[in-house]
Amino acid sequence: GKAPESTDYANYFCTYAFLYHQKDMLEDHKRTGAYFQAVMQNRRQFSGKVVLDVGTGSGILAIFAARAGARKVYAVEATSMAQHARKLVQHNGLAGVVEVIQGTVETVSLPEKVDVIISEWMGYFLLRESMLDSVLVARDRFLKPGGSLFPSHARLYLAPMRSTHAHHRKAEFQGSMEGWAGFTQDMRQYYGVDMGCLNEEYRREQQEYFLETSAWADVHPSQLLGSPACFMRYDLLTVTLEELAAPLKAEFRMDVLDSGPVDGFVGYFDVQFRGSPENPTDYEVLLSTAPDPTGATHWGQQTFTLNPVLEVTAGDAVVGEITVVRKKENHRLMEVTVAHRVVGASPAAATAGHLRISRYHIE
Amino acid sequence: GKAPESTDYANYFCTYAFLYHQKDMLEDHKRTGAYFQAVMQNRRQFSGKVVLDVGTGSGILAIFAARAGARKVYAVEATSMAQHARKLVQHNGLAGVVEVIQGTVETVSLPEKVDVIISEWMGYFLLRESMLDSVLVARDRFLKPGGSLFPSHARLYLAPMRSTHAHHRKAEFQGSMEGWAGFTQDMRQYYGVDMGCLNEEYRREQQEYFLETSAWADVHPSQLLGSPACFMRYDLLTVTLEELAAPLKAEFRMDVLDSGPVDGFVGYFDVQFRGSPENPTDYEVLLSTAPDPTGATHWGQQTFTLNPVLEVTAGDAVVGEITVVRKKENHRLMEVTVAHRVVGASPAAATAGHLRISRYHIE
Ligand SMILES: Nc1ncnc2c1ncn2[C@@H]1O[C@H](CSCC[C@H](N)C(=O)O)[C@@H](O)[C@H]1O
Ligand SMILES: Nc1ncnc2c1ncn2[C@@H]1O[C@H](CSCC[C@H](N)C(=O)O)[C@@H](O)[C@H]1O
């Protein structure tokens, strides 16, 4: 297998070559435990089967599959982490079953087709990293007809939230602009250079950074002011690379349950392990990254703050359209647009009823 | 001019495209003030001259040169910061003198040769970023015979220091190893996977990160236990690209002035503005990043911690050889090796007198 293209390596793959980072993912037990259950409680799906683990990292999912009775597991990993995975597999007595292959799944060759593809490919807000592309390439290259994907389905959600984080970011933004004002004063006084002509450029840059970039957060369910809208569902067996590469455009409706100012939206995802239509799982596992009183997975949720806030009243609804587009400069990052307005009978709906469009970067 | 090669852009150039980062450098007034003085107190060097600013960033040094009376300033900048520079130049009434060109200095063409090249190219420990290469390319392509470089000379230093930071890093390293022990226990208990075979790999990785990577620090002069060794001097007018690309190997001797354990070495640099032999500056400016009771420049110093510490007695000397090599994967980062031993009549010198070799990454 060929090494990843060099920019992509610099931007994306290099962190995965550290055990420290693999450990971070492994010790997210909601995550690792969900895969463990999905495999170990569905051994019938794995027993005697040929499995491909796309992006095996430490080798953990390949080991689960082998323990569940797979006849053969191909564990493909782009980075040098493959060497640690190989050692782990040997040390756990599974070298006869698991074959670790270093390379990208786009370029390696396998001696046979597989019954099951397992992969933990999800990024922030599901789509960041665009690693699902690689799983679909693997599916199209290597999965037998009737074979199944673990996970098999994914969903995206958006909900209105209350959050002090939004205020903090606004304060930080204002602090940064005050810093700039002092700075331009110093530059004039010390060096006779007037930098005022760049005020707007600096504001634009800082606004993007502080207000128009989504942030990781561990949102508590009590912060939700309304019901989450499930705005996108993927059937991983049938979605195409072209569909994934195209802009995601979806309508949403979030019913408001509590009155108050909406500080922003919280976005998150879940994935389901349902096997394939020909071979459904016996026990269906759900890995959810929804706001959870017991704490977030390592993905947390992504928050998109509103500026100014949106006033809503219980009984209203926030409706609109969300667009998720890959960045031209880096297809692993995204731009999100949320066009939204408040509908309902309340006075708030009347004043907040015009369409607002908010844009965010997912970095 | 061609855009920088894509990996290099992802790794290196992209941060310079933000005003926020340019501001960080500009408001380091030891830095910006040194260039201001070097130019404004040597107007004779600039008056009526043609100047090239390599990596103009915000355009600041080009503006200084124009204010000092340059006939023409070519201000070359690789990133889109060039657009802000152009606006700043216009707004400050210097559009007739300063021409901002977006591109790398390796690839742009200029209509004439220049009398002076000014550039702020220094990275951590002077050499990180390897931007001096670009200045030398510019010198060889564009500087008239007898022309001068601002700055014209650079020096590197190493000194023995006392530092609680070294203890902190060791504690963090130990904490990280304890974290790993707990983690492997959980992995065994939860999933029946034994990760013990990767203990040594994890230790290696964390050791590199915590103990064998140099760190930014604002060292106070009172932390120095001995006299700094100036182990390298560059005459920027004559040093060649080949010399820069080759490993730097230099001997050093640091006289110990205070007894005690040496927790590590502190490395730093200075640059001098001396003009050229044909055209020396009237007023020689020094920009130093040495430990300073009034606080560090944005470069701070680089600290290289020792593990275990080195016991020394006043009157001893620490002697040895330092090697600085560029990383194969990324020529803008380096690896530093410090081979050292204690010499002198004291008992400490007798026990610590064997050669020790410490290796570090500059990231
Ligand atoms: N196209 C590709 N080919 C091979 N490996 C890939 C890949 N894209 C991403 N990866 C790898 O996929 C891994 C995703 S992280 C998941 C690691 C492991 N399966 C676990 O669940 O703990 C990373 O190690 C990354 O390097
Ligand atoms: N090879 C090259 N060609 C053109 N610009 C370069 C370059 N290498 C680095 N640069 C630019 O050089 C700048 C160095 S930072 C210094 C900025 C400015 N001269 C000041 O003193 O404040 C960055 O903006 C970087 O983008």
mmCIF file of N, CA and C in Angstrom, chain B residues 31-122:
data_model
loop_
_atom_site.group_PDB
_atom_site.id
_atom_site.type_symbol
_atom_site.label_atom_id
_atom_site.label_comp_id
_atom_site.label_asym_id
_atom_site.label_seq_id
_atom_site.Cartn_x
_atom_site.Cartn_y
_atom_site.Cartn_z
ATOM 1 N N ARG B 31 11.622 42.832 19.602
ATOM 2 C CA ARG B 31 11.858 42.411 18.224
ATOM 3 C C ARG B 31 11.601 43.567 17.265
ATOM 4 N N THR B 32 10.354 44.043 17.236
ATOM 5 C CA THR B 32 9.981 45.059 16.258
ATOM 6 C C THR B 32 10.789 46.335 16.497
ATOM 7 N N GLY B 33 10.999 46.658 17.779
ATOM 8 C CA GLY B 33 11.774 47.851 18.122
ATOM 9 C C GLY B 33 13.219 47.738 17.664
ATOM 10 N N ALA B 34 13.793 46.548 17.739
ATOM 11 C CA ALA B 34 15.185 46.367 17.294
ATOM 12 C C ALA B 34 15.280 46.622 15.788
ATOM 13 N N TYR B 35 14.351 46.086 15.024
ATOM 14 C CA TYR B 35 14.359 46.339 13.579
ATOM 15 C C TYR B 35 14.122 47.826 13.293
ATOM 16 N N PHE B 36 13.203 48.439 14.042
ATOM 17 C CA PHE B 36 12.924 49.865 13.857
ATOM 18 C C PHE B 36 14.200 50.680 14.050
ATOM 19 N N GLN B 37 14.899 50.390 15.143
ATOM 20 C CA GLN B 37 16.145 51.117 15.418
ATOM 21 C C GLN B 37 17.210 50.817 14.375
ATOM 22 N N ALA B 38 17.322 49.546 14.021
ATOM 23 C CA ALA B 38 18.356 49.154 13.054
ATOM 24 C C ALA B 38 18.158 49.907 11.742
ATOM 25 N N VAL B 39 16.902 50.170 11.392
ATOM 26 C CA VAL B 39 16.618 50.882 10.138
ATOM 27 C C VAL B 39 16.700 52.398 10.348
ATOM 28 N N MET B 40 15.978 52.898 11.347
ATOM 29 C CA MET B 40 15.815 54.344 11.478
ATOM 30 C C MET B 40 17.089 55.036 11.973
ATOM 31 N N GLN B 41 17.958 54.300 12.655
ATOM 32 C CA GLN B 41 19.204 54.918 13.095
ATOM 33 C C GLN B 41 20.322 54.666 12.088
ATOM 34 N N ASN B 42 19.972 54.023 10.997
ATOM 35 C CA ASN B 42 20.955 53.816 9.919
ATOM 36 C C ASN B 42 20.344 54.228 8.581
ATOM 37 N N ARG B 43 19.734 55.409 8.567
ATOM 38 C CA ARG B 43 19.037 55.857 7.349
ATOM 39 C C ARG B 43 19.978 55.993 6.170
ATOM 40 N N ARG B 44 21.227 56.298 6.444
ATOM 41 C CA ARG B 44 22.211 56.418 5.372
ATOM 42 C C ARG B 44 22.262 55.131 4.534
ATOM 43 N N GLN B 45 22.057 53.984 5.225
ATOM 44 C CA GLN B 45 22.055 52.683 4.558
ATOM 45 C C GLN B 45 20.860 52.507 3.627
ATOM 46 N N PHE B 46 19.807 53.248 3.902
ATOM 47 C CA PHE B 46 18.559 53.018 3.166
ATOM 48 C C PHE B 46 18.240 54.135 2.177
ATOM 49 N N SER B 47 18.774 55.298 2.448
ATOM 50 C CA SER B 47 18.413 56.484 1.675
ATOM 51 C C SER B 47 18.767 56.292 0.196
ATOM 52 N N GLY B 48 17.737 56.361 -0.638
ATOM 53 C CA GLY B 48 17.936 56.241 -2.092
ATOM 54 C C GLY B 48 18.201 54.825 -2.570
ATOM 55 N N LYS B 49 18.135 53.857 -1.663
ATOM 56 C CA LYS B 49 18.495 52.479 -1.997
ATOM 57 C C LYS B 49 17.289 51.637 -2.436
ATOM 58 N N VAL B 50 17.608 50.523 -3.078
ATOM 59 C CA VAL B 50 16.587 49.528 -3.416
ATOM 60 C C VAL B 50 16.662 48.403 -2.377
ATOM 61 N N VAL B 51 15.510 48.079 -1.784
ATOM 62 C CA VAL B 51 15.467 47.152 -0.654
ATOM 63 C C VAL B 51 14.525 45.981 -0.976
ATOM 64 N N LEU B 52 14.896 44.812 -0.502
ATOM 65 C CA LEU B 52 14.011 43.646 -0.590
ATOM 66 C C LEU B 52 13.683 43.186 0.825
ATOM 67 N N ASP B 53 12.379 43.065 1.133
ATOM 68 C CA ASP B 53 11.940 42.530 2.426
ATOM 69 C C ASP B 53 11.464 41.095 2.185
ATOM 70 N N VAL B 54 12.221 40.146 2.711
ATOM 71 C CA VAL B 54 11.890 38.729 2.489
ATOM 72 C C VAL B 54 10.895 38.273 3.550
ATOM 73 N N GLY B 55 9.674 37.977 3.148
ATOM 74 C CA GLY B 55 8.628 37.569 4.096
ATOM 75 C C GLY B 55 8.100 38.782 4.824
ATOM 76 N N THR B 56 7.456 39.674 4.094
ATOM 77 C CA THR B 56 7.086 40.980 4.654
ATOM 78 C C THR B 56 5.944 40.878 5.653
ATOM 79 N N GLY B 57 5.176 39.779 5.625
ATOM 80 C CA GLY B 57 4.081 39.623 6.594
ATOM 81 C C GLY B 57 3.124 40.792 6.479
ATOM 82 N N SER B 58 2.962 41.542 7.573
ATOM 83 C CA SER B 58 2.088 42.711 7.592
ATOM 84 C C SER B 58 2.641 43.858 6.758
ATOM 85 N N GLY B 59 3.901 43.779 6.372
ATOM 86 C CA GLY B 59 4.532 44.847 5.591
ATOM 87 C C GLY B 59 5.379 45.790 6.435
ATOM 88 N N ILE B 60 5.500 45.483 7.721
ATOM 89 C CA ILE B 60 6.092 46.432 8.661
ATOM 90 C C ILE B 60 7.526 46.839 8.315
ATOM 91 N N LEU B 61 8.388 45.859 7.986
ATOM 92 C CA LEU B 61 9.795 46.203 7.751
ATOM 93 C C LEU B 61 9.949 46.975 6.443
ATOM 94 N N ALA B 62 9.106 46.666 5.470
ATOM 95 C CA ALA B 62 9.104 47.402 4.204
ATOM 96 C C ALA B 62 8.739 48.867 4.470
ATOM 97 N N ILE B 63 7.773 49.065 5.367
ATOM 98 C CA ILE B 63 7.360 50.431 5.716
ATOM 99 C C ILE B 63 8.497 51.176 6.410
ATOM 100 N N PHE B 64 9.177 50.506 7.342
ATOM 101 C CA PHE B 64 10.338 51.137 7.995
ATOM 102 C C PHE B 64 11.364 51.562 6.936
ATOM 103 N N ALA B 65 11.672 50.654 6.033
ATOM 104 C CA ALA B 65 12.695 50.927 5.016
ATOM 105 C C ALA B 65 12.288 52.115 4.149
ATOM 106 N N ALA B 66 11.007 52.170 3.774
ATOM 107 C CA ALA B 66 10.520 53.287 2.957
ATOM 108 C C ALA B 66 10.616 54.590 3.744
ATOM 109 N N ARG B 67 10.266 54.551 5.015
ATOM 110 C CA ARG B 67 10.335 55.745 5.864
ATOM 111 C C ARG B 67 11.773 56.209 6.023
ATOM 112 N N ALA B 68 12.703 55.251 5.965
ATOM 113 C CA ALA B 68 14.124 55.607 6.126
ATOM 114 C C ALA B 68 14.698 56.156 4.822
ATOM 115 N N GLY B 69 13.845 56.233 3.788
ATOM 116 C CA GLY B 69 14.304 56.918 2.574
ATOM 117 C C GLY B 69 14.627 56.034 1.392
ATOM 118 N N ALA B 70 14.253 54.740 1.477
ATOM 119 C CA ALA B 70 14.520 53.859 0.340
ATOM 120 C C ALA B 70 13.824 54.401 -0.911
ATOM 121 N N ARG B 71 14.476 54.218 -2.072
ATOM 122 C CA ARG B 71 13.889 54.645 -3.333
ATOM 123 C C ARG B 71 12.780 53.679 -3.731
ATOM 124 N N LYS B 72 13.008 52.371 -3.434
ATOM 125 C CA LYS B 72 12.067 51.338 -3.841
ATOM 126 C C LYS B 72 12.191 50.168 -2.876
ATOM 127 N N VAL B 73 11.076 49.626 -2.427
ATOM 128 C CA VAL B 73 11.115 48.431 -1.579
ATOM 129 C C VAL B 73 10.248 47.345 -2.203
ATOM 130 N N TYR B 74 10.850 46.189 -2.465
ATOM 131 C CA TYR B 74 10.085 45.027 -2.891
ATOM 132 C C TYR B 74 9.762 44.211 -1.649
ATOM 133 N N ALA B 75 8.475 44.032 -1.397
ATOM 134 C CA ALA B 75 8.036 43.343 -0.180
ATOM 135 C C ALA B 75 7.381 42.038 -0.590
ATOM 136 N N VAL B 76 8.106 40.935 -0.390
ATOM 137 C CA VAL B 76 7.651 39.631 -0.875
ATOM 138 C C VAL B 76 7.063 38.818 0.278
ATOM 139 N N GLU B 77 5.870 38.285 0.066
ATOM 140 C CA GLU B 77 5.209 37.491 1.100
ATOM 141 C C GLU B 77 4.487 36.314 0.450
ATOM 142 N N ALA B 78 4.733 35.123 1.020
ATOM 143 C CA ALA B 78 4.179 33.898 0.420
ATOM 144 C C ALA B 78 2.667 33.778 0.602
ATOM 145 N N THR B 79 2.161 34.222 1.740
ATOM 146 C CA THR B 79 0.750 33.962 2.056
ATOM 147 C C THR B 79 -0.142 35.135 1.631
ATOM 148 N N SER B 80 -1.437 34.938 1.836
ATOM 149 C CA SER B 80 -2.405 35.970 1.484
ATOM 150 C C SER B 80 -2.297 37.189 2.401
ATOM 151 N N MET B 81 -1.448 37.113 3.418
ATOM 152 C CA MET B 81 -1.159 38.292 4.244
ATOM 153 C C MET B 81 -0.664 39.438 3.354
ATOM 154 N N ALA B 82 -0.129 39.087 2.190
ATOM 155 C CA ALA B 82 0.338 40.091 1.229
ATOM 156 C C ALA B 82 -0.750 41.126 0.945
ATOM 157 N N GLN B 83 -2.004 40.674 0.898
ATOM 158 C CA GLN B 83 -3.094 41.606 0.593
ATOM 159 C C GLN B 83 -3.275 42.635 1.711
ATOM 160 N N HIS B 84 -3.151 42.186 2.956
ATOM 161 C CA HIS B 84 -3.240 43.125 4.075
ATOM 162 C C HIS B 84 -2.047 44.084 4.035
ATOM 163 N N ALA B 85 -0.879 43.544 3.729
ATOM 164 C CA ALA B 85 0.332 44.377 3.662
ATOM 165 C C ALA B 85 0.138 45.481 2.629
ATOM 166 N N ARG B 86 -0.425 45.107 1.492
ATOM 167 C CA ARG B 86 -0.629 46.091 0.412
ATOM 168 C C ARG B 86 -1.534 47.221 0.891
ATOM 169 N N LYS B 87 -2.580 46.836 1.598
ATOM 170 C CA LYS B 87 -3.522 47.843 2.103
ATOM 171 C C LYS B 87 -2.839 48.749 3.129
ATOM 172 N N LEU B 88 -2.034 48.139 4.004
ATOM 173 C CA LEU B 88 -1.346 48.917 5.044
ATOM 174 C C LEU B 88 -0.373 49.911 4.415
ATOM 175 N N VAL B 89 0.323 49.459 3.395
ATOM 176 C CA VAL B 89 1.290 50.314 2.696
ATOM 177 C C VAL B 89 0.570 51.510 2.068
ATOM 178 N N GLN B 90 -0.545 51.235 1.396
ATOM 179 C CA GLN B 90 -1.320 52.297 0.763
ATOM 180 C C GLN B 90 -1.813 53.296 1.795
ATOM 181 N N HIS B 91 -2.430 52.745 2.838
ATOM 182 C CA HIS B 91 -3.032 53.559 3.881
ATOM 183 C C HIS B 91 -1.987 54.451 4.547
ATOM 184 N N ASN B 92 -0.753 54.010 4.585
ATOM 185 C CA ASN B 92 0.305 54.810 5.198
ATOM 186 C C ASN B 92 1.071 55.629 4.164
ATOM 187 N N GLY B 93 0.475 55.756 2.977
ATOM 188 C CA GLY B 93 0.987 56.685 1.973
ATOM 189 C C GLY B 93 2.301 56.271 1.332
ATOM 190 N N LEU B 94 2.561 54.958 1.285
ATOM 191 C CA LEU B 94 3.864 54.529 0.755
ATOM 192 C C LEU B 94 3.732 53.649 -0.487
ATOM 193 N N ALA B 95 2.551 53.705 -1.112
ATOM 194 C CA ALA B 95 2.310 52.842 -2.270
ATOM 195 C C ALA B 95 3.262 53.182 -3.423
ATOM 196 N N GLY B 96 3.770 54.412 -3.443
ATOM 197 C CA GLY B 96 4.704 54.792 -4.501
ATOM 198 C C GLY B 96 6.084 54.171 -4.334
ATOM 199 N N VAL B 97 6.384 53.735 -3.120
ATOM 200 C CA VAL B 97 7.729 53.201 -2.847
ATOM 201 C C VAL B 97 7.709 51.683 -2.649
ATOM 202 N N VAL B 98 6.728 51.212 -1.876
ATOM 203 C CA VAL B 98 6.701 49.786 -1.524
ATOM 204 C C VAL B 98 5.818 49.012 -2.502
ATOM 205 N N GLU B 99 6.389 48.001 -3.114
ATOM 206 C CA GLU B 99 5.616 47.133 -3.985
ATOM 207 C C GLU B 99 5.487 45.769 -3.320
ATOM 208 N N VAL B 100 4.262 45.395 -2.962
ATOM 209 C CA VAL B 100 4.043 44.103 -2.307
ATOM 210 C C VAL B 100 3.813 43.044 -3.383
ATOM 211 N N ILE B 101 4.546 41.957 -3.284
ATOM 212 C CA ILE B 101 4.446 40.878 -4.265
ATOM 213 C C ILE B 101 4.092 39.597 -3.529
ATOM 214 N N GLN B 102 2.969 38.986 -3.890
ATOM 215 C CA GLN B 102 2.617 37.723 -3.236
ATOM 216 C C GLN B 102 3.272 36.557 -3.964
ATOM 217 N N GLY B 103 4.037 35.779 -3.225
ATOM 218 C CA GLY B 103 4.739 34.638 -3.804
ATOM 219 C C GLY B 103 5.900 34.272 -2.910
ATOM 220 N N THR B 104 6.553 33.157 -3.194
ATOM 221 C CA THR B 104 7.729 32.814 -2.411
ATOM 222 C C THR B 104 8.932 33.501 -3.046
ATOM 223 N N VAL B 105 9.868 33.867 -2.222
ATOM 224 C CA VAL B 105 11.041 34.593 -2.710
ATOM 225 C C VAL B 105 11.883 33.690 -3.624
ATOM 226 N N GLU B 106 11.658 32.402 -3.505
ATOM 227 C CA GLU B 106 12.359 31.445 -4.371
ATOM 228 C C GLU B 106 11.859 31.530 -5.806
ATOM 229 N N THR B 107 10.628 32.023 -5.988
ATOM 230 C CA THR B 107 10.010 31.928 -7.321
ATOM 231 C C THR B 107 9.621 33.265 -7.936
ATOM 232 N N VAL B 108 9.527 34.333 -7.141
ATOM 233 C CA VAL B 108 9.152 35.626 -7.724
ATOM 234 C C VAL B 108 10.293 36.141 -8.588
ATOM 235 N N SER B 109 9.978 37.055 -9.519
ATOM 236 C CA SER B 109 11.078 37.737 -10.206
ATOM 237 C C SER B 109 10.990 39.228 -9.902
ATOM 238 N N LEU B 110 12.152 39.866 -9.815
ATOM 239 C CA LEU B 110 12.222 41.300 -9.556
ATOM 240 C C LEU B 110 12.862 41.965 -10.778
ATOM 241 N N PRO B 111 12.488 43.198 -11.062
ATOM 242 C CA PRO B 111 13.019 43.879 -12.250
ATOM 243 C C PRO B 111 14.445 44.392 -12.069
ATOM 244 N N GLU B 112 14.972 44.317 -10.860
ATOM 245 C CA GLU B 112 16.321 44.858 -10.632
ATOM 246 C C GLU B 112 16.953 44.176 -9.427
ATOM 247 N N LYS B 113 18.267 44.350 -9.292
ATOM 248 C CA LYS B 113 18.962 43.850 -8.102
ATOM 249 C C LYS B 113 18.794 44.855 -6.969
ATOM 250 N N VAL B 114 19.075 44.427 -5.747
ATOM 251 C CA VAL B 114 18.796 45.292 -4.594
ATOM 252 C C VAL B 114 20.069 45.573 -3.794
ATOM 253 N N ASP B 115 20.043 46.703 -3.077
ATOM 254 C CA ASP B 115 21.186 47.114 -2.241
ATOM 255 C C ASP B 115 21.126 46.490 -0.850
ATOM 256 N N VAL B 116 19.913 46.299 -0.372
ATOM 257 C CA VAL B 116 19.732 45.813 0.995
ATOM 258 C C VAL B 116 18.647 44.733 1.010
ATOM 259 N N ILE B 117 18.924 43.659 1.747
ATOM 260 C CA ILE B 117 17.858 42.692 2.042
ATOM 261 C C ILE B 117 17.580 42.749 3.527
ATOM 262 N N ILE B 118 16.320 43.001 3.852
ATOM 263 C CA ILE B 118 15.914 42.984 5.257
ATOM 264 C C ILE B 118 14.947 41.823 5.426
ATOM 265 N N SER B 119 15.031 41.141 6.563
ATOM 266 C CA SER B 119 14.129 40.009 6.777
ATOM 267 C C SER B 119 14.108 39.629 8.251
ATOM 268 N N GLU B 120 12.945 39.245 8.705
ATOM 269 C CA GLU B 120 12.857 38.691 10.059
ATOM 270 C C GLU B 120 12.503 37.224 9.866
ATOM 271 N N TRP B 121 13.536 36.399 9.862
ATOM 272 C CA TRP B 121 13.434 34.990 9.473
ATOM 273 C C TRP B 121 13.689 34.050 10.640
ATOM 274 N N MET B 122 13.988 34.569 11.824
ATOM 275 C CA MET B 122 14.484 33.713 12.901
ATOM 276 C C MET B 122 13.362 32.882 13.526
#
